[in-house]
GROMACS .gro file of C-alpha atoms in nm:
model
  386
    1MET     CA    1  -3.662  -1.761  -0.601
    2ARG     CA    2  -3.301  -1.880  -0.645
    3LYS     CA    3  -3.191  -2.133  -0.385
    4SER     CA    4  -2.872  -1.934  -0.320
    5THR     CA    5  -3.090  -1.638  -0.217
    6CYS     CA    6  -3.271  -1.856   0.035
    7LEU     CA    7  -2.938  -1.928   0.203
    8LEU     CA    8  -2.862  -1.557   0.261
    9PRO     CA    9  -3.063  -1.530   0.588
   10LEU     CA   10  -2.875  -1.830   0.727
   11ALA     CA   11  -2.540  -1.669   0.645
   12LEU     CA   12  -2.657  -1.343   0.804
   13GLY     CA   13  -2.757  -1.539   1.113
   14THR     CA   14  -2.418  -1.707   1.151
   15PHE     CA   15  -2.252  -1.368   1.098
   16GLY     CA   16  -2.446  -1.230   1.395
   17LEU     CA   17  -2.376  -1.535   1.608
   18GLY     CA   18  -2.007  -1.524   1.517
   19MET     CA   19  -1.992  -1.160   1.621
   20THR     CA   20  -2.170  -1.234   1.949
   21GLU     CA   21  -1.942  -1.526   2.038
   22PHE     CA   22  -1.599  -1.406   1.933
   23VAL     CA   23  -1.610  -1.027   1.975
   24MET     CA   24  -1.601  -1.075   2.352
   25MET     CA   25  -1.240  -1.191   2.324
   26GLY     CA   26  -1.144  -0.853   2.177
   27ILE     CA   27  -1.350  -0.635   2.413
   28LEU     CA   28  -1.284  -0.829   2.734
   29PRO     CA   29  -1.063  -0.558   2.896
   30ASP     CA   30  -1.325  -0.293   2.820
   31THR     CA   31  -1.613  -0.489   2.974
   32ALA     CA   32  -1.400  -0.580   3.277
   33LYS     CA   33  -1.320  -0.212   3.342
   34THR     CA   34  -1.684  -0.104   3.312
   35MET     CA   35  -1.810  -0.382   3.539
   36GLY     CA   36  -1.534  -0.332   3.794
   37VAL     CA   37  -1.397  -0.687   3.775
   38THR     CA   38  -1.066  -0.844   3.681
   39ILE     CA   39  -1.002  -0.973   3.330
   40PRO     CA   40  -1.004  -1.339   3.451
   41GLN     CA   41  -1.345  -1.274   3.610
   42ALA     CA   42  -1.463  -1.115   3.285
   43GLY     CA   43  -1.355  -1.435   3.113
   44ASN     CA   44  -1.678  -1.579   3.252
   45PHE     CA   45  -1.861  -1.378   2.985
   46ILE     CA   46  -1.708  -1.624   2.738
   47SER     CA   47  -1.772  -1.929   2.957
   48PHE     CA   48  -2.139  -1.846   3.018
   49TYR     CA   49  -2.193  -1.808   2.644
   50ALA     CA   50  -2.046  -2.155   2.589
   51LEU     CA   51  -2.277  -2.297   2.858
   52GLY     CA   52  -2.570  -2.138   2.679
   53VAL     CA   53  -2.470  -2.314   2.357
   54VAL     CA   54  -2.490  -2.652   2.530
   55PHE     CA   55  -2.818  -2.590   2.712
   56GLY     CA   56  -2.978  -2.432   2.408
   57SER     CA   57  -2.917  -2.744   2.200
   58ILE     CA   58  -3.085  -2.960   2.464
   59LEU     CA   59  -3.380  -2.720   2.492
   60LEU     CA   60  -3.417  -2.737   2.114
   61VAL     CA   61  -3.475  -3.112   2.136
   62ILE     CA   62  -3.725  -3.072   2.422
   63PHE     CA   63  -3.935  -2.787   2.283
   64GLY     CA   64  -3.854  -2.754   1.915
   65ARG     CA   65  -3.859  -3.098   1.759
   66THR     CA   66  -4.224  -3.072   1.647
   67LYS     CA   67  -4.209  -2.711   1.524
   68PRO     CA   68  -4.173  -2.601   1.158
   69LEU     CA   69  -3.807  -2.529   1.087
   70LYS     CA   70  -3.867  -2.169   0.974
   71THR     CA   71  -4.054  -2.099   1.298
   72LEU     CA   72  -3.760  -2.236   1.494
   73ILE     CA   73  -3.517  -2.010   1.309
   74LEU     CA   74  -3.733  -1.702   1.377
   75THR     CA   75  -3.754  -1.792   1.747
   76LEU     CA   76  -3.378  -1.844   1.776
   77VAL     CA   77  -3.296  -1.516   1.601
   78SER     CA   78  -3.544  -1.332   1.825
   79ILE     CA   79  -3.365  -1.462   2.137
   80PHE     CA   80  -3.027  -1.363   1.994
   81THR     CA   81  -3.156  -1.014   1.910
   82ALA     CA   82  -3.315  -0.950   2.248
   83ALA     CA   83  -3.015  -1.081   2.445
   84ASN     CA   84  -2.768  -0.856   2.263
   85LEU     CA   85  -2.987  -0.546   2.295
   86MET     CA   86  -3.024  -0.607   2.668
   87ALA     CA   87  -2.650  -0.679   2.702
   88ALA     CA   88  -2.585  -0.326   2.573
   89LEU     CA   89  -2.780  -0.198   2.875
   90ALA     CA   90  -2.643  -0.440   3.138
   91ASN     CA   91  -2.566  -0.252   3.458
   92ASN     CA   92  -2.362  -0.508   3.652
   93TYR     CA   93  -2.141  -0.814   3.618
   94TYR     CA   94  -2.402  -1.075   3.708
   95VAL     CA   95  -2.664  -0.936   3.470
   96LEU     CA   96  -2.415  -0.945   3.182
   97CYS     CA   97  -2.317  -1.303   3.272
   98ALA     CA   98  -2.686  -1.403   3.259
   99LEU     CA   99  -2.739  -1.225   2.927
  100ARG     CA  100  -2.431  -1.391   2.777
  101PHE     CA  101  -2.581  -1.727   2.878
  102ILE     CA  102  -2.911  -1.633   2.711
  103ALA     CA  103  -2.728  -1.508   2.400
  104GLY     CA  104  -2.558  -1.848   2.374
  105LEU     CA  105  -2.884  -2.045   2.385
  106PRO     CA  106  -2.969  -2.004   2.014
  107HIS     CA  107  -2.613  -2.057   1.886
  108GLY     CA  108  -2.582  -2.435   1.852
  109ALA     CA  109  -2.953  -2.470   1.784
  110PHE     CA  110  -2.937  -2.219   1.496
  111PHE     CA  111  -2.644  -2.398   1.336
  112GLY     CA  112  -2.826  -2.728   1.376
  113VAL     CA  113  -3.159  -2.616   1.234
  114GLY     CA  114  -2.989  -2.396   0.974
  115ALA     CA  115  -2.776  -2.684   0.844
  116ILE     CA  116  -3.086  -2.901   0.802
  117VAL     CA  117  -3.269  -2.620   0.619
  118ALA     CA  118  -2.964  -2.548   0.400
  119ASP     CA  119  -2.942  -2.914   0.304
  120LYS     CA  120  -3.313  -2.923   0.216
  121LEU     CA  121  -3.285  -2.607   0.005
  122ALA     CA  122  -2.966  -2.715  -0.174
  123ASP     CA  123  -2.945  -2.850  -0.527
  124ASN     CA  124  -2.887  -3.224  -0.549
  125GLY     CA  125  -2.535  -3.317  -0.450
  126LYS     CA  126  -2.452  -2.972  -0.314
  127GLY     CA  127  -2.558  -3.003   0.049
  128ASN     CA  128  -2.205  -2.945   0.182
  129GLN     CA  129  -2.166  -2.630  -0.026
  130ALA     CA  130  -2.501  -2.504   0.104
  131VAL     CA  131  -2.390  -2.557   0.464
  132ALA     CA  132  -2.058  -2.389   0.383
  133THR     CA  133  -2.253  -2.091   0.249
  134MET     CA  134  -2.438  -2.071   0.579
  135VAL     CA  135  -2.114  -2.097   0.779
  136SER     CA  136  -1.952  -1.829   0.562
  137GLY     CA  137  -2.132  -1.570   0.773
  138MET     CA  138  -1.923  -1.668   1.074
  139THR     CA  139  -1.599  -1.658   0.876
  140ILE     CA  140  -1.683  -1.310   0.745
  141ALA     CA  141  -1.755  -1.206   1.104
  142ASN     CA  142  -1.399  -1.310   1.193
  143LEU     CA  143  -1.264  -1.137   0.883
  144MET     CA  144  -1.434  -0.797   0.917
  145GLY     CA  145  -1.706  -0.781   1.182
  146ILE     CA  146  -1.503  -0.864   1.492
  147PRO     CA  147  -1.216  -0.621   1.415
  148PHE     CA  148  -1.479  -0.350   1.361
  149GLY     CA  149  -1.665  -0.439   1.683
  150THR     CA  150  -1.337  -0.434   1.876
  151PHE     CA  151  -1.250  -0.096   1.725
  152LEU     CA  152  -1.584   0.048   1.837
  153SER     CA  153  -1.535  -0.087   2.187
  154HIS     CA  154  -1.181   0.048   2.225
  155ASN     CA  155  -1.261   0.392   2.084
  156PHE     CA  156  -1.619   0.445   2.205
  157SER     CA  157  -1.793   0.176   2.414
  158TRP     CA  158  -1.845  -0.198   2.411
  159ARG     CA  159  -2.214  -0.120   2.459
  160ILE     CA  160  -2.227   0.022   2.107
  161THR     CA  161  -2.087  -0.307   1.975
  162PHE     CA  162  -2.365  -0.511   2.138
  163LEU     CA  163  -2.626  -0.254   2.038
  164LEU     CA  164  -2.531  -0.282   1.671
  165ILE     CA  165  -2.528  -0.662   1.688
  166GLY     CA  166  -2.877  -0.653   1.840
  167LEU     CA  167  -3.005  -0.414   1.573
  168PHE     CA  168  -2.850  -0.639   1.308
  169GLY     CA  169  -3.077  -0.914   1.445
  170PHE     CA  170  -3.379  -0.727   1.306
  171LEU     CA  171  -3.226  -0.746   0.958
  172VAL     CA  172  -3.180  -1.121   1.004
  173LEU     CA  173  -3.542  -1.159   1.114
  174TYR     CA  174  -3.667  -0.964   0.812
  175SER     CA  175  -3.456  -1.170   0.571
  176VAL     CA  176  -3.578  -1.498   0.723
  177VAL     CA  177  -3.943  -1.391   0.685
  178LYS     CA  178  -3.895  -1.277   0.326
  179LEU     CA  179  -3.646  -1.525   0.181
  180ILE     CA  180  -3.675  -1.863   0.353
  181PRO     CA  181  -3.970  -2.070   0.234
  182SER     CA  182  -4.186  -2.271   0.471
  183VAL     CA  183  -4.004  -2.591   0.572
  184LYS     CA  184  -4.198  -2.871   0.739
  185PRO     CA  185  -4.086  -3.002   1.078
  186LEU     CA  186  -3.883  -3.320   1.090
  187PRO     CA  187  -4.065  -3.645   1.178
  188ASP     CA  188  -4.109  -3.651   1.555
  189THR     CA  189  -3.938  -3.950   1.713
  190GLY     CA  190  -4.010  -3.827   2.065
  191PHE     CA  191  -3.765  -3.696   2.323
  192ARG     CA  192  -3.605  -4.034   2.384
  193GLY     CA  193  -3.603  -4.107   2.014
  194GLN     CA  194  -3.369  -3.814   1.955
  195PHE     CA  195  -3.109  -3.970   2.181
  196LYS     CA  196  -3.124  -4.313   2.016
  197ILE     CA  197  -2.871  -4.185   1.763
  198PHE     CA  198  -2.603  -4.232   2.028
  199LYS     CA  199  -2.653  -4.609   2.023
  200SER     CA  200  -2.443  -4.605   1.705
  201PRO     CA  201  -2.069  -4.533   1.728
  202ALA     CA  202  -2.085  -4.307   1.420
  203PRO     CA  203  -2.204  -3.984   1.595
  204TRP     CA  204  -1.961  -4.044   1.881
  205LEU     CA  205  -1.668  -4.074   1.638
  206LEU     CA  206  -1.771  -3.752   1.465
  207ILE     CA  207  -1.814  -3.566   1.795
  208LEU     CA  208  -1.468  -3.684   1.905
  209ALA     CA  209  -1.323  -3.568   1.573
  210VAL     CA  210  -1.477  -3.222   1.611
  211ILE     CA  211  -1.350  -3.186   1.969
  212MET     CA  212  -1.000  -3.302   1.878
  213GLY     CA  213  -0.971  -3.100   1.558
  214ASN     CA  214  -1.101  -2.773   1.699
  215GLY     CA  215  -0.929  -2.830   2.032
  216GLY     CA  216  -0.600  -2.888   1.856
  217ILE     CA  217  -0.609  -2.564   1.665
  218PHE     CA  218  -0.735  -2.365   1.964
  219CYS     CA  219  -0.441  -2.489   2.173
  220TRP     CA  220  -0.237  -2.259   1.950
  221TYR     CA  221  -0.493  -2.003   1.828
  222SER     CA  222  -0.599  -1.903   2.181
  223TYR     CA  223  -0.246  -1.762   2.224
  224ILE     CA  224  -0.188  -1.635   1.872
  225ASN     CA  225  -0.139  -1.273   1.982
  226PRO     CA  226   0.149  -1.331   2.226
  227LEU     CA  227   0.302  -1.592   1.993
  228LEU     CA  228   0.317  -1.349   1.701
  229VAL     CA  229   0.460  -1.074   1.922
  230ASN     CA  230   0.693  -1.265   2.155
  231VAL     CA  231   0.806  -1.552   1.931
  232SER     CA  232   0.768  -1.427   1.574
  233GLY     CA  233   0.885  -1.077   1.662
  234ILE     CA  234   0.592  -0.895   1.499
  235MET     CA  235   0.516  -0.547   1.633
  236PRO     CA  236   0.189  -0.540   1.836
  237LYS     CA  237   0.038  -0.268   1.615
  238TYR     CA  238   0.036  -0.507   1.318
  239VAL     CA  239  -0.138  -0.798   1.495
  240SER     CA  240  -0.489  -0.663   1.425
  241LEU     CA  241  -0.411  -0.652   1.054
  242LEU     CA  242  -0.279  -1.007   1.065
  243MET     CA  243  -0.604  -1.119   1.229
  244ILE     CA  244  -0.778  -1.007   0.910
  245LEU     CA  245  -0.551  -1.249   0.720
  246ALA     CA  246  -0.650  -1.519   0.968
  247GLY     CA  247  -1.015  -1.443   0.892
  248ALA     CA  248  -0.942  -1.463   0.519
  249GLY     CA  249  -0.798  -1.810   0.577
  250MET     CA  250  -1.121  -1.909   0.750
  251CYS     CA  251  -1.331  -1.785   0.455
  252ILE     CA  252  -1.123  -1.970   0.195
  253GLY     CA  253  -1.102  -2.288   0.402
  254ASN     CA  254  -1.477  -2.294   0.462
  255LEU     CA  255  -1.563  -2.259   0.092
  256LEU     CA  256  -1.303  -2.517  -0.015
  257GLY     CA  257  -1.419  -2.763   0.251
  258GLY     CA  258  -1.780  -2.744   0.131
  259LYS     CA  259  -1.693  -2.771  -0.239
  260LEU     CA  260  -1.450  -3.061  -0.200
  261SER     CA  261  -1.686  -3.251   0.032
  262ASP     CA  262  -1.956  -3.255  -0.239
  263LYS     CA  263  -1.700  -3.389  -0.487
  264PHE     CA  264  -1.523  -3.641  -0.263
  265SER     CA  265  -1.598  -3.822   0.064
  266PRO     CA  266  -1.674  -3.567   0.342
  267SER     CA  267  -1.492  -3.774   0.603
  268LEU     CA  268  -1.183  -3.802   0.383
  269VAL     CA  269  -1.187  -3.426   0.321
  270ALA     CA  270  -1.225  -3.351   0.692
  271GLY     CA  271  -0.965  -3.614   0.787
  272THR     CA  272  -0.710  -3.488   0.535
  273THR     CA  273  -0.769  -3.134   0.658
  274GLN     CA  274  -0.696  -3.238   1.015
  275LEU     CA  275  -0.376  -3.411   0.901
  276ILE     CA  276  -0.270  -3.087   0.726
  277ALA     CA  277  -0.348  -2.897   1.048
  278CYS     CA  278  -0.135  -3.143   1.243
  279GLY     CA  279   0.159  -3.083   1.009
  280ALA     CA  280   0.113  -2.706   1.016
  281LEU     CA  281   0.106  -2.703   1.397
  282MET     CA  282   0.428  -2.903   1.411
  283LEU     CA  283   0.590  -2.654   1.174
  284ILE     CA  284   0.468  -2.369   1.394
  285PHE     CA  285   0.653  -2.525   1.687
  286PHE     CA  286   0.979  -2.544   1.493
  287LEU     CA  287   0.958  -2.241   1.263
  288SER     CA  288   0.740  -1.974   1.426
  289SER     CA  289   1.044  -1.761   1.506
  290ASN     CA  290   1.037  -1.664   1.138
  291PRO     CA  291   0.759  -1.402   1.106
  292TYR     CA  292   0.681  -1.473   0.740
  293ILE     CA  293   0.655  -1.849   0.788
  294SER     CA  294   0.455  -1.795   1.107
  295VAL     CA  295   0.195  -1.585   0.924
  296ILE     CA  296   0.166  -1.834   0.636
  297LEU     CA  297   0.115  -2.121   0.880
  298MET     CA  298  -0.144  -1.913   1.068
  299ILE     CA  299  -0.349  -1.875   0.749
  300ILE     CA  300  -0.321  -2.249   0.678
  301CYS     CA  301  -0.437  -2.341   1.030
  302THR     CA  302  -0.731  -2.101   1.035
  303GLY     CA  303  -0.827  -2.232   0.692
  304CYS     CA  304  -0.823  -2.587   0.830
  305LEU     CA  305  -1.032  -2.477   1.128
  306PHE     CA  306  -1.330  -2.394   0.905
  307ALA     CA  307  -1.261  -2.634   0.617
  308VAL     CA  308  -1.387  -2.915   0.841
  309SER     CA  309  -1.701  -2.727   0.947
  310ALA     CA  310  -1.941  -2.810   0.661
  311PRO     CA  311  -1.839  -3.174   0.609
  312GLN     CA  312  -1.849  -3.258   0.979
  313GLN     CA  313  -2.184  -3.080   1.022
  314MET     CA  314  -2.332  -3.274   0.730
  315LEU     CA  315  -2.184  -3.603   0.848
  316LEU     CA  316  -2.351  -3.559   1.186
  317ILE     CA  317  -2.688  -3.490   1.022
  318LYS     CA  318  -2.659  -3.787   0.785
  319ASN     CA  319  -2.559  -4.019   1.070
  320SER     CA  320  -2.833  -3.905   1.311
  321LYS     CA  321  -3.147  -4.046   1.151
  322GLY     CA  322  -3.443  -3.979   1.380
  323GLY     CA  323  -3.239  -3.733   1.585
  324GLU     CA  324  -3.119  -3.486   1.323
  325LEU     CA  325  -3.180  -3.179   1.541
  326LEU     CA  326  -2.969  -3.319   1.824
  327GLY     CA  327  -2.704  -3.452   1.589
  328ALA     CA  328  -2.669  -3.125   1.402
  329SER     CA  329  -2.656  -2.923   1.725
  330SER     CA  330  -2.393  -3.161   1.865
  331SER     CA  331  -2.146  -3.018   1.616
  332GLN     CA  332  -2.153  -2.675   1.783
  333ILE     CA  333  -2.150  -2.827   2.132
  334SER     CA  334  -1.838  -3.022   2.033
  335PHE     CA  335  -1.686  -2.715   1.869
  336ASN     CA  336  -1.720  -2.514   2.191
  337LEU     CA  337  -1.595  -2.799   2.408
  338GLY     CA  338  -1.292  -2.825   2.181
  339ASN     CA  339  -1.230  -2.451   2.208
  340ALA     CA  340  -1.245  -2.459   2.587
  341MET     CA  341  -1.026  -2.770   2.612
  342GLY     CA  342  -0.773  -2.632   2.365
  343ALA     CA  343  -0.741  -2.297   2.541
  344TYR     CA  344  -0.682  -2.473   2.874
  345ILE     CA  345  -0.436  -2.738   2.758
  346GLY     CA  346  -0.252  -2.500   2.527
  347GLY     CA  347  -0.189  -2.274   2.825
  348ILE     CA  348  -0.026  -2.548   3.037
  349PRO     CA  349   0.320  -2.527   2.871
  350VAL     CA  350   0.314  -2.148   2.901
  351SER     CA  351   0.219  -2.163   3.268
  352HIS     CA  352   0.528  -2.381   3.323
  353GLY     CA  353   0.758  -2.121   3.172
  354LEU     CA  354   0.785  -2.253   2.816
  355GLY     CA  355   0.754  -2.035   2.507
  356TYR     CA  356   0.427  -1.975   2.324
  357GLU     CA  357   0.542  -2.199   2.038
  358PHE     CA  358   0.492  -2.494   2.274
  359THR     CA  359   0.114  -2.437   2.257
  360ALA     CA  360   0.127  -2.595   1.910
  361LEU     CA  361   0.265  -2.930   2.035
  362PRO     CA  362  -0.046  -3.060   2.217
  363GLY     CA  363  -0.247  -2.906   1.934
  364ALA     CA  364  -0.067  -3.123   1.679
  365ILE     CA  365  -0.136  -3.434   1.888
  366PHE     CA  366  -0.508  -3.355   1.910
  367ALA     CA  367  -0.530  -3.283   1.536
  368PHE     CA  368  -0.364  -3.617   1.462
  369ILE     CA  369  -0.617  -3.795   1.684
  370GLY     CA  370  -0.890  -3.617   1.488
  371PHE     CA  371  -0.737  -3.741   1.161
  372VAL     CA  372  -0.718  -4.101   1.286
  373THR     CA  373  -1.078  -4.083   1.412
  374LEU     CA  374  -1.211  -3.958   1.079
  375PHE     CA  375  -1.007  -4.211   0.881
  376TYR     CA  376  -1.151  -4.489   1.097
  377PHE     CA  377  -1.500  -4.346   1.045
  378TYR     CA  378  -1.442  -4.346   0.668
  379LYS     CA  379  -1.329  -4.710   0.664
  380LYS     CA  380  -1.616  -4.826   0.885
  381PHE     CA  381  -1.911  -4.616   0.765
  382GLU     CA  382  -1.836  -4.454   0.430
  383TYR     CA  383  -1.594  -4.675   0.236
  384LYS     CA  384  -1.851  -4.952   0.191
  385LYS     CA  385  -2.105  -4.703   0.048
  386ILE     CA  386  -1.875  -4.580  -0.225
   0.00000   0.00000   0.00000
């Protein structure tokens, strides 16, 4: 069996997880109306999912460190499938909050285990490209799946969206059984042994870089809709189409990030990407009143958002010897923390009466911190190995 075929179930899994995480942003008004709550209250459906990501990664270390990796993937996909099917039937606000928490449990753990499996199945020297192939499922979800799920919610019911995601989980399960070979569990270093990785500054630097890089872009991206409409002057009916271009940027950035990281130093690729993001965010602040420039910069920024995904994921695995599961899962924990931080801090200028272009200013600062962090990591941990 071709190794690229073995990676297909992992990409299908990240597609489903990407749909589950991000489609809520598009269907939030619909779920709020059905549940009889305000939109800010419905925002907890996003927050509970993020909490599930964090707790799920910790539970993975407690219960999953001795299990075969394929068994772990099947378990995680089963939880994702069941949670989405039950979410389609949720009859009140609190039940849906609980199910969103459960749906988040396998997210970070799947990315962690999946990245390790992808690396093991990859050809020599192509581990970053293998992880990028896995992550491509999430970028395709942003490109096509989420607009489609939002369309179904707006025109029919958000329950249909979750139902289809849950049914898609059965396809993922089937593909995992058929296409992923048996992969032995990692050497068990014990529960405490997993956390020994944090005695080194390397994982901490990488976690900081992920939080800063993703947080920086989400300062701006969390408010992309009102920025395009109110600052760039784009008609609201065209924003959904532009989000497809944003998803295309994610796809291209993800594939380029994986390919370049196998050819050059992963930390240099990720660091350079964050420096580009910093520059693009500064240009957004000054030039977003021009709709054409604003759209081009949007594509560049969303490309940067996922160009760092594979190299940073692989760097965390490679610098977490004895605690690979925790290290790999830490990437998604950091990603979600960055998203939450960015959305909050990006909103501060707007809440003080400033224009939506001001969301890009703190974003540029965070992205620059991410660049400096990765450059320092390269000088301290990678430069000597080259």
